[in-house]
Amino acid sequence: MTRHEYLDELKWELRSLSVEEQEDALEYYLGYFEDAGNDEAVMKEFGSPTELASSILSKFAGLPAERREKQKNTSGDGSSGAFTRDEVKSLDVSVGVAEVVIIANEQNPDAFSLDYRGLGPGDISFGLSPFGTLSVENSRRVSMLNFIGHRDTDDGHVNHPRILIRVPKDAAFDSLKLHMGAGSLKCKGLGLSSKRSYIEVGAGLMEIENLSSTNSKIRCGMGSLNITGRLDGITTLDCGMGSVKLDIMEGEEGHSVFAKIGLGSFEYDNIKKGGITTFESGEKKKNHFSINCGMGEVKIRSLDRNRA
């Protein structure tokens, strides 16, 4: 049985759960397969899809009803209760239009919490899955008019949607997912690490400081994405018409790079490529960038070499 056949059968066995709960479970175990790198060993560890499904269903059945459903904001301004470091294994932030800031929780260093303002009731939902994924997402579209506003009103005040997520300064995740549509998302003053990262920006702005990730998938449409930190393992990067800038620590192992460039531009330290072409740095290494650059701009700078 292949990995995909195993997960397909598992999904069938979990059909009594909601679609969202099924997706949470499948995503968790797909990540387990990817981390292990040995599908046969994983299937032997978990047993048949039926046996694993029985364990998962028991886990969901043991949760209180309020924990199985995500909370929604009931007012424009407010905050959520805290989740502990031990509870949160993964973070998933998916927001369409808002200003999102992720910062260190100075008040409670081992907890995750959420504050928000300028939202309509029910604009966002948040909660912790049985697999330890803390998710913050739009439960419905936030009005673009609320985000833009007018600054030439009588008081000059604009109450556009803002979401503040406080996390432990050195939080480590099994999976980190950050998706921003047309707003902005900034991670400040943190040292986040993740086994797997999925980072996507549509037409907005995303800035992530001091990220340490193994195996990352990065997508940028028409927006702007800046990341500093360390990206090990395989990093796939797709840039449409936007701008991506990576300032990375490579360490002794270094990285290899393969890039396909359309009408955009690509820069790797002092090497610059433009037009319809490809670039390959040499033999593929354990730490590798696979890049597709359409009409946008991708810049990768090695902080190690530039400091030498």
Short mmCIF file of C-alpha atoms in Angstrom, two decimals:
data_model
loop_
_atom_site.label_atom_id
_atom_site.label_comp_id
_atom_site.label_asym_id
_atom_site.label_seq_id
_atom_site.Cartn_x
_atom_site.Cartn_y
_atom_site.Cartn_z
CA MET A 1 0.00 0.00 0.00
CA THR A 2 1.32 3.43 -0.95
CA ARG A 3 1.20 6.50 1.27
CA HIS A 4 -1.61 8.00 -0.82
CA GLU A 5 -3.66 4.81 -0.70
CA TYR A 6 -3.19 4.65 3.06
CA LEU A 7 -4.35 8.24 3.56
CA ASP A 8 -7.28 7.82 1.17
CA GLU A 9 -8.49 4.82 3.13
CA LEU A 10 -7.94 6.69 6.39
CA LYS A 11 -10.10 9.55 5.10
CA TRP A 12 -12.90 7.09 4.31
CA GLU A 13 -12.69 5.62 7.80
CA LEU A 14 -12.97 9.15 9.26
CA ARG A 15 -16.11 10.04 7.27
CA SER A 16 -18.16 10.47 10.48
CA LEU A 17 -16.06 13.54 11.36
CA SER A 18 -16.68 16.97 9.90
CA VAL A 19 -14.75 17.88 6.74
CA GLU A 20 -12.57 20.26 8.74
CA GLU A 21 -11.76 17.60 11.33
CA GLN A 22 -10.90 15.12 8.57
CA GLU A 23 -8.54 17.67 7.02
CA ASP A 24 -6.86 18.31 10.37
CA ALA A 25 -6.23 14.60 10.85
CA LEU A 26 -4.98 13.95 7.31
CA GLU A 27 -2.71 16.99 7.39
CA TYR A 28 -1.21 15.87 10.68
CA TYR A 29 -0.42 12.34 9.46
CA LEU A 30 0.79 13.53 6.06
CA GLY A 31 3.33 15.63 7.93
CA TYR A 32 4.30 12.56 9.92
CA PHE A 33 5.01 10.66 6.69
CA GLU A 34 7.07 13.54 5.30
CA ASP A 35 9.15 13.90 8.47
CA ALA A 36 9.84 10.17 8.78
CA GLY A 37 10.90 9.65 5.16
CA ASN A 38 10.06 5.94 5.42
CA ASP A 39 6.43 5.22 4.50
CA GLU A 40 6.56 1.51 5.33
CA ALA A 41 7.89 2.19 8.83
CA VAL A 42 5.15 4.75 9.47
CA MET A 43 2.38 2.41 8.32
CA LYS A 44 3.81 -0.36 10.49
CA GLU A 45 3.90 1.97 13.49
CA PHE A 46 0.29 3.13 13.11
CA GLY A 47 -1.21 -0.14 11.93
CA SER A 48 -3.95 -0.33 9.33
CA PRO A 49 -5.99 2.76 8.36
CA THR A 50 -8.92 1.24 10.26
CA GLU A 51 -6.84 0.87 13.43
CA LEU A 52 -5.48 4.41 13.17
CA ALA A 53 -8.96 5.80 12.48
CA SER A 54 -10.27 4.11 15.62
CA SER A 55 -7.61 5.88 17.67
CA ILE A 56 -8.38 9.24 16.02
CA LEU A 57 -12.13 8.91 16.55
CA SER A 58 -11.56 8.13 20.23
CA LYS A 59 -9.44 11.27 20.52
CA PHE A 60 -12.21 13.42 19.05
CA ALA A 61 -14.91 11.72 21.10
CA GLY A 62 -13.05 12.56 24.30
CA LEU A 63 -13.03 16.29 23.59
CA PRO A 64 -15.66 18.62 25.09
CA ALA A 65 -18.01 20.03 22.45
CA GLU A 66 -16.63 23.54 22.88
CA ARG A 67 -13.12 22.33 22.07
CA ARG A 68 -14.25 20.65 18.84
CA GLU A 69 -15.64 23.89 17.45
CA LYS A 70 -13.57 26.97 16.70
CA GLN A 71 -14.51 30.15 18.49
CA LYS A 72 -15.64 33.24 16.58
CA ASN A 73 -15.25 36.82 17.66
CA THR A 74 -18.52 38.24 18.98
CA SER A 75 -17.41 41.87 18.98
CA GLY A 76 -15.14 44.13 16.97
CA ASP A 77 -12.53 44.43 19.73
CA GLY A 78 -11.53 41.66 22.11
CA SER A 79 -9.15 38.86 23.03
CA SER A 80 -9.08 35.08 23.38
CA GLY A 81 -8.07 32.89 26.24
CA ALA A 82 -4.50 31.60 26.43
CA PHE A 83 -3.22 28.31 25.02
CA THR A 84 -0.14 26.78 26.62
CA ARG A 85 3.15 25.98 24.94
CA ASP A 86 2.59 22.26 25.64
CA GLU A 87 -0.80 22.33 23.91
CA VAL A 88 0.26 24.07 20.69
CA LYS A 89 2.26 21.89 18.28
CA SER A 90 1.54 23.80 15.06
CA LEU A 91 0.42 27.29 14.05
CA ASP A 92 -1.87 28.09 11.11
CA VAL A 93 -2.67 31.73 10.34
CA SER A 94 -4.77 32.41 7.24
CA VAL A 95 -6.12 35.94 6.83
CA GLY A 96 -7.54 37.73 3.81
CA VAL A 97 -7.50 41.45 4.59
CA ALA A 98 -6.13 42.67 7.92
CA GLU A 99 -3.00 43.88 9.65
CA VAL A 100 -1.55 40.88 11.50
CA VAL A 101 1.39 41.09 13.90
CA ILE A 102 2.96 38.07 15.63
CA ILE A 103 5.11 39.04 18.61
CA ALA A 104 6.62 37.54 21.75
CA ASN A 105 4.27 37.11 24.68
CA GLU A 106 6.06 39.17 27.32
CA GLN A 107 3.17 38.97 29.77
CA ASN A 108 2.94 35.17 29.74
CA PRO A 109 6.11 33.78 28.08
CA ASP A 110 4.81 30.20 27.78
CA ALA A 111 1.40 31.00 26.33
CA PHE A 112 -0.29 31.83 23.03
CA SER A 113 -3.02 34.47 22.95
CA LEU A 114 -4.98 36.57 20.49
CA ASP A 115 -6.16 40.20 20.49
CA TYR A 116 -8.14 41.89 17.75
CA ARG A 117 -9.85 45.15 16.89
CA GLY A 118 -11.70 46.77 14.02
CA LEU A 119 -13.48 43.53 13.08
CA GLY A 120 -17.12 42.76 12.54
CA PRO A 121 -18.68 40.03 14.71
CA GLY A 122 -17.83 36.62 13.27
CA ASP A 123 -15.07 37.94 10.99
CA ILE A 124 -12.46 35.55 12.36
CA SER A 125 -12.39 32.12 13.96
CA PHE A 126 -9.73 30.58 16.14
CA GLY A 127 -9.17 27.41 18.09
CA LEU A 128 -6.96 24.44 18.89
CA SER A 129 -7.40 21.13 17.08
CA PRO A 130 -7.01 17.74 18.81
CA PHE A 131 -3.64 17.48 17.04
CA GLY A 132 -2.38 20.67 18.60
CA THR A 133 -2.83 23.05 15.66
CA LEU A 134 -3.70 26.57 16.74
CA SER A 135 -5.51 28.21 13.84
CA VAL A 136 -6.51 31.80 13.27
CA GLU A 137 -8.45 32.45 10.09
CA ASN A 138 -11.15 34.44 8.37
CA SER A 139 -14.47 32.73 8.85
CA ARG A 140 -15.89 35.18 6.31
CA ARG A 141 -14.57 37.95 4.10
CA VAL A 142 -13.46 41.12 5.90
CA SER A 143 -14.66 44.19 4.05
CA MET A 144 -11.90 45.90 2.06
CA LEU A 145 -13.55 49.20 2.93
CA ASN A 146 -12.88 48.59 6.61
CA PHE A 147 -9.21 48.03 5.83
CA ILE A 148 -8.68 51.05 3.59
CA GLY A 149 -10.79 53.70 5.32
CA HIS A 150 -10.30 57.47 5.02
CA ARG A 151 -7.68 59.48 6.85
CA ASP A 152 -9.17 62.86 6.04
CA THR A 153 -12.20 62.47 8.35
CA ASP A 154 -12.79 64.81 11.27
CA ASP A 155 -10.72 62.87 13.80
CA GLY A 156 -8.25 61.31 11.31
CA HIS A 157 -8.78 57.90 12.97
CA VAL A 158 -8.96 54.70 10.93
CA ASN A 159 -10.07 51.58 12.75
CA HIS A 160 -9.00 48.99 10.18
CA PRO A 161 -8.88 45.29 11.06
CA ARG A 162 -5.93 44.38 13.28
CA ILE A 163 -4.98 41.03 14.78
CA LEU A 164 -2.22 40.62 17.35
CA ILE A 165 -0.98 37.08 18.04
CA ARG A 166 1.29 36.62 21.04
CA VAL A 167 3.47 33.50 21.13
CA PRO A 168 6.42 32.18 23.17
CA LYS A 169 9.54 33.93 21.90
CA ASP A 170 11.32 30.68 20.95
CA ALA A 171 8.25 28.65 19.95
CA ALA A 172 9.01 25.44 18.02
CA PHE A 173 6.37 23.95 15.71
CA ASP A 174 5.82 20.74 13.81
CA SER A 175 4.16 22.85 11.14
CA LEU A 176 3.97 26.59 10.53
CA LYS A 177 1.45 27.94 8.02
CA LEU A 178 1.21 31.64 7.26
CA HIS A 179 -1.15 32.90 4.54
CA MET A 180 -1.86 36.55 3.85
CA GLY A 181 -4.19 37.77 1.13
CA ALA A 182 -4.16 41.53 0.64
CA GLY A 183 -3.18 42.84 4.06
CA SER A 184 0.07 42.63 5.99
CA LEU A 185 1.62 40.07 8.31
CA LYS A 186 4.75 40.72 10.36
CA CYS A 187 6.66 38.47 12.77
CA LYS A 188 8.77 40.62 15.06
CA GLY A 189 11.37 39.91 17.73
CA LEU A 190 10.94 36.14 17.64
CA GLY A 191 13.03 33.02 17.10
CA LEU A 192 10.42 30.70 15.63
CA SER A 193 11.42 27.26 14.37
CA SER A 194 9.42 24.69 12.42
CA LYS A 195 9.92 21.26 10.91
CA ARG A 196 7.73 22.28 7.95
CA SER A 197 6.72 25.75 6.82
CA TYR A 198 4.09 26.83 4.30
CA ILE A 199 4.28 30.55 3.59
CA GLU A 200 2.06 32.32 1.07
CA VAL A 201 1.31 35.95 0.29
CA GLY A 202 -1.16 37.06 -2.37
CA ALA A 203 -1.20 40.81 -2.98
CA GLY A 204 -0.11 41.85 0.50
CA LEU A 205 3.06 42.23 2.52
CA MET A 206 4.72 39.64 4.75
CA GLU A 207 7.86 40.10 6.84
CA ILE A 208 9.28 37.28 8.97
CA GLU A 209 12.32 37.79 11.18
CA ASN A 210 14.65 35.08 12.48
CA LEU A 211 12.82 32.01 11.17
CA SER A 212 14.46 28.59 11.33
CA SER A 213 12.69 26.07 9.09
CA THR A 214 13.35 22.65 7.61
CA ASN A 215 11.53 21.90 4.36
CA SER A 216 9.61 25.01 3.33
CA LYS A 217 7.10 25.84 0.62
CA ILE A 218 6.95 29.54 -0.27
CA ARG A 219 4.54 31.22 -2.68
CA CYS A 220 4.22 34.89 -3.62
CA GLY A 221 1.63 36.19 -6.07
CA MET A 222 1.67 39.96 -6.57
CA GLY A 223 2.78 40.90 -3.08
CA SER A 224 6.03 41.33 -1.20
CA LEU A 225 7.70 38.74 1.05
CA ASN A 226 10.83 39.23 3.17
CA ILE A 227 12.32 36.45 5.31
CA THR A 228 15.46 36.42 7.44
CA GLY A 229 16.78 33.33 9.19
CA ARG A 230 17.74 29.79 8.24
CA LEU A 231 16.00 27.61 5.64
CA ASP A 232 17.35 24.07 5.64
CA GLY A 233 16.26 20.98 3.74
CA ILE A 234 14.29 21.47 0.53
CA THR A 235 12.81 24.91 -0.04
CA THR A 236 10.46 25.37 -3.00
CA LEU A 237 9.72 28.95 -3.99
CA ASP A 238 7.20 30.17 -6.56
CA CYS A 239 7.03 33.87 -7.37
CA GLY A 240 4.48 35.23 -9.84
CA MET A 241 4.59 39.01 -10.24
CA GLY A 242 5.67 39.89 -6.72
CA SER A 243 8.92 40.36 -4.84
CA VAL A 244 10.69 37.84 -2.60
CA LYS A 245 13.80 38.61 -0.56
CA LEU A 246 15.53 35.94 1.54
CA ASP A 247 18.43 36.82 3.87
CA ILE A 248 19.61 33.44 5.10
CA MET A 249 22.24 31.82 7.28
CA GLU A 250 23.70 28.87 5.40
CA GLY A 251 26.15 27.35 7.87
CA GLU A 252 28.97 25.04 6.82
CA GLU A 253 26.75 22.88 4.61
CA GLY A 254 25.69 25.71 2.30
CA HIS A 255 22.86 25.54 -0.23
CA SER A 256 22.44 24.55 -3.83
CA VAL A 257 20.08 26.46 -6.10
CA PHE A 258 18.12 25.69 -9.24
CA ALA A 259 16.03 28.54 -10.64
CA LYS A 260 13.78 28.92 -13.66
CA ILE A 261 13.23 32.55 -14.60
CA GLY A 262 10.52 33.85 -16.93
CA LEU A 263 10.33 37.58 -17.62
CA GLY A 264 11.37 38.45 -14.08
CA SER A 265 14.74 38.70 -12.34
CA PHE A 266 16.71 36.45 -10.02
CA GLU A 267 19.67 37.31 -7.80
CA TYR A 268 21.78 34.97 -5.68
CA ASP A 269 24.44 36.98 -3.85
CA ASN A 270 26.42 38.58 -6.69
CA ILE A 271 24.91 36.44 -9.46
CA LYS A 272 22.11 38.10 -11.40
CA LYS A 273 19.87 36.51 -14.03
CA GLY A 274 17.01 37.97 -16.03
CA GLY A 275 14.83 37.17 -18.98
CA ILE A 276 13.84 33.64 -19.94
CA THR A 277 16.64 31.50 -18.58
CA THR A 278 17.71 29.07 -15.87
CA PHE A 279 20.37 29.08 -13.17
CA GLU A 280 22.01 26.13 -11.41
CA SER A 281 24.63 26.60 -8.72
CA GLY A 282 26.11 23.11 -9.00
CA GLU A 283 25.54 19.65 -7.54
CA LYS A 284 22.37 19.36 -5.50
CA LYS A 285 22.98 19.50 -1.75
CA LYS A 286 21.00 18.46 1.27
CA ASN A 287 19.92 22.08 1.64
CA HIS A 288 18.45 23.11 -1.71
CA PHE A 289 16.37 25.91 -3.24
CA SER A 290 14.04 25.05 -6.13
CA ILE A 291 12.76 28.30 -7.58
CA ASN A 292 10.22 29.33 -10.22
CA CYS A 293 10.26 33.06 -10.91
CA GLY A 294 7.69 34.30 -13.42
CA MET A 295 7.48 38.06 -13.89
CA GLY A 296 8.53 38.96 -10.39
CA GLU A 297 11.79 39.42 -8.50
CA VAL A 298 13.62 36.94 -6.26
CA LYS A 299 16.71 37.88 -4.26
CA ILE A 300 18.62 35.45 -2.02
CA ARG A 301 21.50 36.73 0.07
CA SER A 302 23.80 34.59 2.19
CA LEU A 303 24.40 36.38 5.47
CA ASP A 304 27.40 34.10 6.17
CA ARG A 305 29.28 35.09 3.02
CA ASN A 306 28.35 38.76 3.25
CA ARG A 307 29.67 38.93 6.83
CA ALA A 308 32.93 37.20 5.96
#
